[in-house]
XYZ file of C-alpha atoms in Angstrom:
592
model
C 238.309 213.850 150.726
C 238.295 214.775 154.076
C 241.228 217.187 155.522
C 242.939 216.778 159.043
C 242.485 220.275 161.206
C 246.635 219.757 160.592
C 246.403 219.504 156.669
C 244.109 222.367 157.612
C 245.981 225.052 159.975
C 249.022 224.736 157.529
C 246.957 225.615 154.483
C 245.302 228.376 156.109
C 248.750 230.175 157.256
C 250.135 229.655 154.361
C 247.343 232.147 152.699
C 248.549 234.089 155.834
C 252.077 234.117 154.152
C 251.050 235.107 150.836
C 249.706 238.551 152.350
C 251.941 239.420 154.954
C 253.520 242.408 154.435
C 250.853 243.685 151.828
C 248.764 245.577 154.472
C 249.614 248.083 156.880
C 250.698 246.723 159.957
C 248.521 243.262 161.320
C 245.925 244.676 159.061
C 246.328 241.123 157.044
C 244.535 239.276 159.596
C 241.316 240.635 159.359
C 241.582 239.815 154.939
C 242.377 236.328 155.696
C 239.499 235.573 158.016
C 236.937 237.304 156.463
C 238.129 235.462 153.424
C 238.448 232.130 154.607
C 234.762 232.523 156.137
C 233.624 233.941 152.795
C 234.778 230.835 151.246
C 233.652 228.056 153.921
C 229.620 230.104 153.277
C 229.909 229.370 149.566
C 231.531 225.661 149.716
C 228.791 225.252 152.495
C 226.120 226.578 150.524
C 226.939 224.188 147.391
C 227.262 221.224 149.720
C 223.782 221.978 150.911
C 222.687 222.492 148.054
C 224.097 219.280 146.485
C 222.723 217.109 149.377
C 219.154 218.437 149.297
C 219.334 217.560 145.078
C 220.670 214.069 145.864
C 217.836 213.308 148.055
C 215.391 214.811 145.644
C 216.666 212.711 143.197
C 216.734 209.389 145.005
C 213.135 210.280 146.298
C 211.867 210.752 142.850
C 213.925 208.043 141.697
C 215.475 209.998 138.698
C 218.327 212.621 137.772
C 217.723 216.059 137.813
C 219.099 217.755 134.197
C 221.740 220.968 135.220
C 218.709 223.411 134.459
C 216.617 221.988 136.985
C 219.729 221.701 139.486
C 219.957 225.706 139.087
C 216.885 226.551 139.523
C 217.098 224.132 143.148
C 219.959 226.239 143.806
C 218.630 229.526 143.912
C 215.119 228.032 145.675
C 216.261 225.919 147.893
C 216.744 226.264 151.753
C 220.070 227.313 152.874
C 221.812 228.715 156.423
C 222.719 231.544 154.896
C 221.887 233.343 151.854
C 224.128 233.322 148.725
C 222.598 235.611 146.098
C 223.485 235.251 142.835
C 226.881 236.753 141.639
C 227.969 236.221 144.495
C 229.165 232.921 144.704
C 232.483 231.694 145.171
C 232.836 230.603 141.758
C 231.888 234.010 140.234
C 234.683 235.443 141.618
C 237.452 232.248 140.628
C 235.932 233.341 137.134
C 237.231 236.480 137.377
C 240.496 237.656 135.905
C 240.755 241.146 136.351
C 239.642 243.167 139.016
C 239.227 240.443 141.234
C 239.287 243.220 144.562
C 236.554 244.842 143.595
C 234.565 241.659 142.583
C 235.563 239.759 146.317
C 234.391 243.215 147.989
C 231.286 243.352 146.347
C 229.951 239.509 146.456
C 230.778 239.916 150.112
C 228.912 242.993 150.656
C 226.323 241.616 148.884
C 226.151 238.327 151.592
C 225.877 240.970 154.506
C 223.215 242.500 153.009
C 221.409 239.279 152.558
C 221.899 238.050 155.835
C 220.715 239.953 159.006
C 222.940 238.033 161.009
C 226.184 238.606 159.274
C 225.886 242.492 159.012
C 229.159 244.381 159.668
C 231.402 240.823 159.441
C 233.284 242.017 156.238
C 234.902 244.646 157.501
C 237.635 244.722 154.767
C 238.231 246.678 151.295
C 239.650 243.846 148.981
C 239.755 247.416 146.629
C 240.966 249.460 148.478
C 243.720 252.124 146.757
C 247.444 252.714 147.417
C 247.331 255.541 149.945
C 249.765 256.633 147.099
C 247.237 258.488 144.890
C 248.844 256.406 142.011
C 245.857 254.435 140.859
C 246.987 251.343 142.214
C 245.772 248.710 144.275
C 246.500 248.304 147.677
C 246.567 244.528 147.189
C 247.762 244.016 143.388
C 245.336 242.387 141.378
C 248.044 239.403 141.437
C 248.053 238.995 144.707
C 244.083 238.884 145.732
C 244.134 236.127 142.364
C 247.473 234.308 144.348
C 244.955 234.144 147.736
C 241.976 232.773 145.680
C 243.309 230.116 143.833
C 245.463 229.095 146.992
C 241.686 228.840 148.879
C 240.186 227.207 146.170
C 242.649 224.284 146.316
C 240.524 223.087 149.293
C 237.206 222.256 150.038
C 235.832 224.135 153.391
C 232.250 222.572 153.537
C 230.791 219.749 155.869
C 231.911 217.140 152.963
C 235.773 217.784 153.541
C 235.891 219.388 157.286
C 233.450 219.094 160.188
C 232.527 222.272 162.140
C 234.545 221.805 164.907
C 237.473 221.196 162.773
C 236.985 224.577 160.730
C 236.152 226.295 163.905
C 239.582 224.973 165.772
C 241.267 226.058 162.756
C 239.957 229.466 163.157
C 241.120 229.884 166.473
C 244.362 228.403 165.365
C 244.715 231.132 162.845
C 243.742 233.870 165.488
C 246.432 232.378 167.815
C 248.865 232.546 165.254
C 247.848 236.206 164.372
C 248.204 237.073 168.035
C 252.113 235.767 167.717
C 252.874 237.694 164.944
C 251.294 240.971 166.445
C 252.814 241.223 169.478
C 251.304 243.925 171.723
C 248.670 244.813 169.765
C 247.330 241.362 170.054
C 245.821 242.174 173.682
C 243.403 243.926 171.456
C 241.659 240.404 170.218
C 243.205 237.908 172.003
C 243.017 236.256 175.646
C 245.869 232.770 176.097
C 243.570 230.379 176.297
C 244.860 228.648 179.240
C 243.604 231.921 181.172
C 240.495 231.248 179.780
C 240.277 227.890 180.480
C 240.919 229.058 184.229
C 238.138 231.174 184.349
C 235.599 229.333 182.632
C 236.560 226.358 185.021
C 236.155 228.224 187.473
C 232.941 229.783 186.670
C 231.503 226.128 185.531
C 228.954 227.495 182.757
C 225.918 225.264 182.547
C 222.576 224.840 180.926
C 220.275 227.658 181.371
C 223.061 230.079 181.965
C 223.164 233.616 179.946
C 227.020 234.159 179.145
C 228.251 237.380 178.714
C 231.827 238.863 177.763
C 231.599 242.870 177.565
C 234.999 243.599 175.920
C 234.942 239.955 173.518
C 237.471 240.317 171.394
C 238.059 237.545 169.187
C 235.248 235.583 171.267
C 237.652 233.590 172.615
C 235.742 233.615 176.309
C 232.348 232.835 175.303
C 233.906 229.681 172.510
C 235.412 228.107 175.640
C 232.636 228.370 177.930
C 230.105 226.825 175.116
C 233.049 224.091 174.440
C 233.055 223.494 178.587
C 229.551 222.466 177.959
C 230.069 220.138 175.626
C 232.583 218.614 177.508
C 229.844 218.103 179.993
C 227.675 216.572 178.003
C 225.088 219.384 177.437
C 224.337 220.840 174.399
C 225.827 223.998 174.365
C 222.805 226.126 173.159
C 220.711 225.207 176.022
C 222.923 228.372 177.418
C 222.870 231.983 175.776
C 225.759 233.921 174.901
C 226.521 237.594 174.674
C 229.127 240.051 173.489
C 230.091 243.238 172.615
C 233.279 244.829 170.625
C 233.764 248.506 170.055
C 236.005 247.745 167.252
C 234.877 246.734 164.630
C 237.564 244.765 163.196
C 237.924 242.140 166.136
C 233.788 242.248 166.239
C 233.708 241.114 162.376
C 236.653 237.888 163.896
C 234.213 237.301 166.938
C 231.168 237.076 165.034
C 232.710 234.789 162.402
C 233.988 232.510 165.317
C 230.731 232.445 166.695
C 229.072 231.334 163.430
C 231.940 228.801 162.653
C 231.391 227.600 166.021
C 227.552 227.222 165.982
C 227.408 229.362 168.444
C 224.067 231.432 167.665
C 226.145 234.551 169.785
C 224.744 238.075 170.104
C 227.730 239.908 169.310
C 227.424 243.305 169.473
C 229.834 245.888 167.641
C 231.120 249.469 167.364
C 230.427 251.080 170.784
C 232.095 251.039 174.196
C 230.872 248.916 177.113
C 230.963 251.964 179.414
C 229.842 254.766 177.158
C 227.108 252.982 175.378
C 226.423 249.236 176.256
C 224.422 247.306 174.220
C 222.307 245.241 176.276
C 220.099 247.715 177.949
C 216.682 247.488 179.444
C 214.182 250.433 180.794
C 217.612 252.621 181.289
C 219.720 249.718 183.616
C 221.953 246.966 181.887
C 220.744 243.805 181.569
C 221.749 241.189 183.915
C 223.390 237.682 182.958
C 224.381 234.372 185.362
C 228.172 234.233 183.866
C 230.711 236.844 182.511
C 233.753 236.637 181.714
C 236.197 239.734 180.733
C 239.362 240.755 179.643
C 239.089 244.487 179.496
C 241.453 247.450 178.240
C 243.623 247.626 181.030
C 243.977 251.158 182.982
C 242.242 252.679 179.633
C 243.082 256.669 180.714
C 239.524 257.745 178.408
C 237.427 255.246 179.359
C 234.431 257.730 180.435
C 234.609 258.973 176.124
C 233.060 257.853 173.138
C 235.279 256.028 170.553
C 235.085 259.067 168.379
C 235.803 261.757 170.957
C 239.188 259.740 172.066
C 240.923 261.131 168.993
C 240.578 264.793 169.599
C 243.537 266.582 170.876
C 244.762 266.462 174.868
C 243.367 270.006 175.363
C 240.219 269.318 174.350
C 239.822 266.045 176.289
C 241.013 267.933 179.854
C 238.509 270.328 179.021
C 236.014 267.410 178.566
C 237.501 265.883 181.331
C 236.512 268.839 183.718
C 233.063 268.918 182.282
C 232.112 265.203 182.765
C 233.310 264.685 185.759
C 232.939 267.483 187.785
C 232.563 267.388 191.549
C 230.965 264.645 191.569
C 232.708 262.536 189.413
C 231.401 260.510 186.678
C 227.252 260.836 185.826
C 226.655 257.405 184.872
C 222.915 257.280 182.970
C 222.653 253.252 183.470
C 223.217 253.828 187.324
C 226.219 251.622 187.471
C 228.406 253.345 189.751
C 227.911 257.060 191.339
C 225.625 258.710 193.429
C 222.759 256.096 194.958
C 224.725 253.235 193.682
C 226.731 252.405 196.585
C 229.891 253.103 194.913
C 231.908 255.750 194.416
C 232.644 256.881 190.087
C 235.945 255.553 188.954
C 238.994 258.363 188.386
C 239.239 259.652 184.936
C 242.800 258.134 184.302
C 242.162 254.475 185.589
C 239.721 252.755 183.773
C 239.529 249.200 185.696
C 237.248 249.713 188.163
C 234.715 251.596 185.574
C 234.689 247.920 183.566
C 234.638 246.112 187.001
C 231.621 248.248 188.057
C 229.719 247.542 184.972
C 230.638 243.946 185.092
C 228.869 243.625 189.176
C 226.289 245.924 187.786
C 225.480 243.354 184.909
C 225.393 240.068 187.636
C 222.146 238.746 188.163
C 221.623 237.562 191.429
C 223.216 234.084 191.957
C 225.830 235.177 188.862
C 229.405 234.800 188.880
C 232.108 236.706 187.056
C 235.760 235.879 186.007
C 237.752 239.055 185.431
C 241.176 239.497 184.182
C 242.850 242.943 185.942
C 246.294 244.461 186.186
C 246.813 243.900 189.940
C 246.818 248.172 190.556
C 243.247 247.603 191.419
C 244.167 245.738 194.108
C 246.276 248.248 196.136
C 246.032 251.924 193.915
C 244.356 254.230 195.829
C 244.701 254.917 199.473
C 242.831 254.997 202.479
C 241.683 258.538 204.681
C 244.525 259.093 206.632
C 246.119 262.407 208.428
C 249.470 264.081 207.122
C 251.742 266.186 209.268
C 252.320 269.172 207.049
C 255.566 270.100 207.933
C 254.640 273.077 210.082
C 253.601 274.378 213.365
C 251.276 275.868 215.380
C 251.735 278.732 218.034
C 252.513 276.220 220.416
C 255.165 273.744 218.534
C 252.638 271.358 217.890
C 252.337 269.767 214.375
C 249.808 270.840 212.151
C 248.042 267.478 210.623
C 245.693 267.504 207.492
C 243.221 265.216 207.026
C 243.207 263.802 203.866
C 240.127 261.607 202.016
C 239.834 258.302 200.779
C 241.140 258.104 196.927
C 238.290 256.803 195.143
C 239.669 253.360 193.981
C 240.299 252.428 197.680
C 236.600 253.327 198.307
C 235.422 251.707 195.653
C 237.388 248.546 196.728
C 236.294 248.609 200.149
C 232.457 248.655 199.025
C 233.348 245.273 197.035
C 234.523 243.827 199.995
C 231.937 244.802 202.315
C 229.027 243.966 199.652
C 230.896 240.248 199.997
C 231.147 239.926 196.227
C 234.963 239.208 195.871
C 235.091 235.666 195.878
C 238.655 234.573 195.046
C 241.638 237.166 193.582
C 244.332 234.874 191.835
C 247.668 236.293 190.870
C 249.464 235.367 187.340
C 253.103 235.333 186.137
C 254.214 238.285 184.569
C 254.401 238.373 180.692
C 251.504 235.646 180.218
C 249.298 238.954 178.198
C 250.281 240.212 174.917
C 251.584 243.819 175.085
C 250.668 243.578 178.879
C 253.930 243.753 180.918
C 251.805 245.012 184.111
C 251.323 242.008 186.736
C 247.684 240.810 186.370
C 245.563 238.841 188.359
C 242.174 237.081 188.208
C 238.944 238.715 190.280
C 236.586 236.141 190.669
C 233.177 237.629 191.755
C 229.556 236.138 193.096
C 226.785 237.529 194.032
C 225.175 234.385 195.596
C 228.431 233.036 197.977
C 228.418 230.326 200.376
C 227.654 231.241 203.789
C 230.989 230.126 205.526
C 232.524 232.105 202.431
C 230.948 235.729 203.292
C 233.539 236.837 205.117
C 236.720 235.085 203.301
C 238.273 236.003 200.299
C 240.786 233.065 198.998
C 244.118 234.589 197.621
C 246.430 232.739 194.867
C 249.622 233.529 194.247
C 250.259 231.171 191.298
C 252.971 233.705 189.992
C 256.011 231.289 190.079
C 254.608 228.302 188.373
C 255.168 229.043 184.299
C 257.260 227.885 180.845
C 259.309 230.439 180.145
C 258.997 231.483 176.473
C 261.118 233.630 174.178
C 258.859 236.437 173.990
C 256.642 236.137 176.739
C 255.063 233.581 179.946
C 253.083 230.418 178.911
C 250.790 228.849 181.937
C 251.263 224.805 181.272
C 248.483 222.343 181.749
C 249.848 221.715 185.430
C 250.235 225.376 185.944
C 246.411 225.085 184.938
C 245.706 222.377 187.295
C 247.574 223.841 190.065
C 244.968 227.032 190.306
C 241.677 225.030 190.133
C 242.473 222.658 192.808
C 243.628 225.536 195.009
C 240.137 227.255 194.093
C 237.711 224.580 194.384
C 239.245 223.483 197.090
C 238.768 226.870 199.157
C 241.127 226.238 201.892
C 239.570 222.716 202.844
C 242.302 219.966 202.441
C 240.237 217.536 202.877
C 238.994 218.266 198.879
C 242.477 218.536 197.621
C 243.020 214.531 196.812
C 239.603 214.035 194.792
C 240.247 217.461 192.855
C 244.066 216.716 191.799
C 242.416 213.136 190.815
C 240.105 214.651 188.718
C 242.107 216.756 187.128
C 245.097 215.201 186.839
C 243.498 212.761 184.487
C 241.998 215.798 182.668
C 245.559 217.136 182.384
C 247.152 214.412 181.248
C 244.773 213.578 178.796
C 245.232 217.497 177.383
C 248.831 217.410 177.044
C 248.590 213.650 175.157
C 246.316 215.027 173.133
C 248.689 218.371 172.309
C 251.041 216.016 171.726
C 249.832 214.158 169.016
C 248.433 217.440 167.635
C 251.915 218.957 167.479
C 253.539 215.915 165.864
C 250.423 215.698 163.030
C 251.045 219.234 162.661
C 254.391 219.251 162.273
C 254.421 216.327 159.331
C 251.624 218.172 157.569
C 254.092 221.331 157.806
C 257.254 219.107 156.483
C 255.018 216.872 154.081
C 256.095 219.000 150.777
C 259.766 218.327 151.833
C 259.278 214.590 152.410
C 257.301 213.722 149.026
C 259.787 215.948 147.069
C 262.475 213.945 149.166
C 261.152 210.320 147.940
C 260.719 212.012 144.576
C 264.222 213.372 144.023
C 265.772 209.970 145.998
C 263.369 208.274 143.372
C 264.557 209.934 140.151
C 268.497 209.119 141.572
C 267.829 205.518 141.343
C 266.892 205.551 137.869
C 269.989 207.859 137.025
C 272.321 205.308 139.199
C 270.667 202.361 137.476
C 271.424 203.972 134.054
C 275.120 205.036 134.663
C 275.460 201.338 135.348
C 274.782 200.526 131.791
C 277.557 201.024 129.111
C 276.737 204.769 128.355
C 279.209 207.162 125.763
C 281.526 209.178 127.859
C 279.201 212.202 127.201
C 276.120 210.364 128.250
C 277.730 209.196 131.407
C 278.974 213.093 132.311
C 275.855 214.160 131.634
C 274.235 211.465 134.054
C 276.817 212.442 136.888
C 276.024 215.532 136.432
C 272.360 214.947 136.761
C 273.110 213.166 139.861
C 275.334 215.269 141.438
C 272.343 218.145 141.299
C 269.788 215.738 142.765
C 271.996 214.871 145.681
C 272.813 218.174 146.707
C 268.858 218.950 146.659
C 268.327 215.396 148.225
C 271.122 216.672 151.081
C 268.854 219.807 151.567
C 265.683 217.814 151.895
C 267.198 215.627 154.357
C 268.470 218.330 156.824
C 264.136 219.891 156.113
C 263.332 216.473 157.603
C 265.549 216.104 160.344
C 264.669 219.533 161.335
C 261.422 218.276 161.600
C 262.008 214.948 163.594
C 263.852 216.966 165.685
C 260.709 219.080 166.676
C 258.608 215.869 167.170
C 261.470 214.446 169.319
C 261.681 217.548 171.663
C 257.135 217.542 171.481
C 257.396 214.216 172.553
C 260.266 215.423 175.475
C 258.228 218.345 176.552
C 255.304 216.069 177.200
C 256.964 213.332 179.019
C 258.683 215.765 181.425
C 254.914 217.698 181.705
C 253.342 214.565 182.456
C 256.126 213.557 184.685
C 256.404 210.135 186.498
């Protein structure tokens, strides 16, 4: 039977709900993905397996017997590798222990499977931190999880790829919610990334690369922009790296859900040690797209040197940097580069350096930046320094250029900024700084070269409970300004375009939201015909001549069922309610 991506979503958080507040902290997120994925391998792997025996069968024009069907099994040609033991059902079979079992039959698929080294990142076996002997997750709980996943089906047969791979993101959206600041870490809104990758326009024959990925949010969209296109998204390449690990094991697994074929690379910085490297330079790529640690105060360290103690990194600090600043061995900023090393506590223009430094010659690059980089820093000037010389006049200092300014005036001059768009406040997680958008290109118009288009979309946003939300129009409202670059002449045919592109979006959220809202309240409304069911039969039978206890006891009876009936009722007009005000919110997006 196939499942909606509603039926779906609300199946998948509610394994989400069974584990909350079993891990430390947002730690849960990272078991249920790598657990769901585990599970849609081995449900994929029988499915393939099933369909390449039915086609044997009907070619041959007989029916395999179960020993022949196992041997197919472990022959036959799969996507990925399932060794034996390792299967989904060896671990349902499992009663005791079940942590240890799930760890190891996962282990055991990373090992088999070049391409899915370092995605199970988690310790289903882990121990209390206690010392007691326990579990970190109780035995009952990892068995809770598994038979909740096994109630569904997660191959091709019940959902299609782009189904699962929505409901992945849906999951990693929901995550980001529940974490709060810490969800910067993984997560990018996607309407931001919809701006940039709209802006950027990926297309066939383009190498994609996001240097901080995340969740792989950036690099998704862009292949999905394709596809809207028409193109098949893997006539472009895609690139990424992580340096933790956790949010490279999500990325990786959205890739594959996605079809992606990514090169996700995991467990180093982008400035320290990048991963795409050629003859001692960075490679180069025709798109990127970034959403980097803002104003990271360490950047210039290596993961494992950031958690010695202050003193020791100042004394680092001193050593690195030097006179001279920053020695960077891939030549991306410093001495014969053109621009000046970025300061130790300011981290943004080290990423933004490394992102130009990584452009191939006609590329383009979408950057999301706390606006500092736009003003921190200041130019040389002269300072009166309060005294005097021996004749009355003022003595005046002269003091240099901070480096950020210098850095920022080399952008400009080398004609790369393109575009710098500012954003509401509040639209990051855990980022209450005011960010903005860089877009840079190497290869820019000619009447461009000496423009650079500002956009203050700062004003135009839904106002959330816990933070900024850019709408569709919001959306909209950006591109047109960008494409149009200052020529009103453009502006009609672009808010055509996308106006029907809009309004087809928030339709389609629409419908989405109500479908997911009656696959959330569908428990409550079968109960609710149930229990309204079972009160006719006990109203029918009070109508018959009954004893007087019979009759007490059937008043009783129905007395229960209509207080639970009451409570049902309010559950469902909670939820028509929510579809009224979806319906509401759409109308008065898509206006008149």
């Amino acid at each position: 039977m196939k499942i909606t991506q509603q039926q779906l979503e609300a199946h998948l958080w509610g394994a989400a709900n069974i584990l909350r507040g079993k891990t430390a902290g947002q730690d849960y997120k990272n078991y249920i993905l790598s657990l769901m994925f585990y599970k849609r391998l081995c449900d994929q792997w029988e499915n393939e397996a099933d369909e390449a025996i039915a086609e044997l069968e009907k070619q041959q024009g007989r029916s395999f017997t179960d020993k022949e069907k196992a041997v197919f099994r472990a022959r036959g040609e799969h996507r990925f590798s399932i060794p034996q033991g390792s299967r989904w059902g060896d671990v349902v079979a499992v009663s005791e222990n079940i942590g240890e079992k799930l760890t190891g039959a996962m282990n055991s698929i990373a090992n088999a499977n070049e391409e899915l080294r370092g995605v199970f990142t988690v310790d289903w076996n882990q121990p209390a931190p206690d010392a007691s002997g326990k579990k970190l997750i109780p035995n009952e709980v990892v068995h809770a999880l598994i038979q909740h996943f096994d109630a569904i089906d997660l191959s091709n047969e019940s959902v299609q790829p782009d189904i699962l791979g929505r409901a992945y993101e849906y999951l990693i959206k929901q995550f980001a919610d529940d974490a709060g600041a810490k969800a910067g870490e993984f997560f990018t809104p996607p309407e931001v990334v919809d701006i940039l990758v709209r802006t950027l326009e990926p297309k066939p024959a383009d190498t994609v690369y996001d240097p901080t990925c995340g969740s792989g949010g950036m690099l998704i969209h862009s292949a999905d922009f394709l596809r809207e296109k028409g193109h098949n998204a893997l006539d472009a390449r895609f690139f990424g790296q992580e340096m933790n690990w956790g949010n490279y094991a999500i990325g990786k697994i959205n890739s594959v859900l996605h079809g992606l074929e990514a090169d996700i690379r995991g467990g180093a910085s982008t400035i320290t040690d990048p991963q795409f490297v050629s003859n001692g330079t960075v490679n180069k790529f025709s798109v990127i797209l970034a959403n980097f640690p803002f104003s990271d105060e360490f950047w210039w360290l290596k993961p494992e040197q950031q958690t010695d103690d202050k003193k020791k990194r100042e004394k680092l600090k001193k050593e690195v940097f030097g006179k001279e600043g920053y020695k960077d061995p891939y030549g991306r900023f410093g001495r014969g580069t053109g621009f000046k090393s970025p300061p130790p506590g300011y981290g943004d223009y080290a990423f933004i350096l490394h992102i130009v430094a990584s452009l191939s010659d006609a590329g383009r690059a979408g950057v999301v930046c706390p606006q500092g980089v736009l003003f921190r820093g200041q130019p040389e000037v002269e300072e009166e320094t309060g005294e005097f010389d021996d004749e009355g006049i003022p003595i005046v200092r002269r003091r240099k250029a901070d480096d950020e300014h210098l850095i920022r005036q080399a952008l400009l001059e080398a004609r790369l900024i393109d575009a710098v768009i500012a954003l509401p406040l509040n639209v990051f997680y855990g980022a209450g700084v005011p960010a903005c958008l860089l877009i840079l290109r190497k290869d820019r118009p000619p009447e461009r070269h000496d423009q650079v288009l500002l956009i203050y979309a700062a004003r135009h946003y839904r106002d959330l409970s816990n933070q900024n939300e850019l709408r569709p129009q919001d959306v909209m409202r950006i591109l047109v300004h960008y494409h149009a670059y200052g020529d009103p002449t453009r502006v009609g045919d672009l808010v055509a375009g996308q106006s029907t592109r809009i309004r087809d979006q928030i339709n389609r959220r629409e419908v989405e939201e109500v479908e997911w809202l009656e696959a959330e309240y569908r428990e409550f409304s079968e109960k609710l015909l149930k229990v309204t069911a079972e009160m006719g039969v006990l109203q029918s039978a009070a109508m018959i001549e009954q004893t007087k206890t019979q009759r007490s006891k059937i008043e009783t009876n129905i007395s229960k069922l209509e207080s639970q009936r009451h409570k049902l009722a309010a559950r469902i007009d909670e939820r028509d309610e929510r579809i009224a005000e979806s319906r509401r919110r759409a109308e008065r997006t898509v206006g008149p």
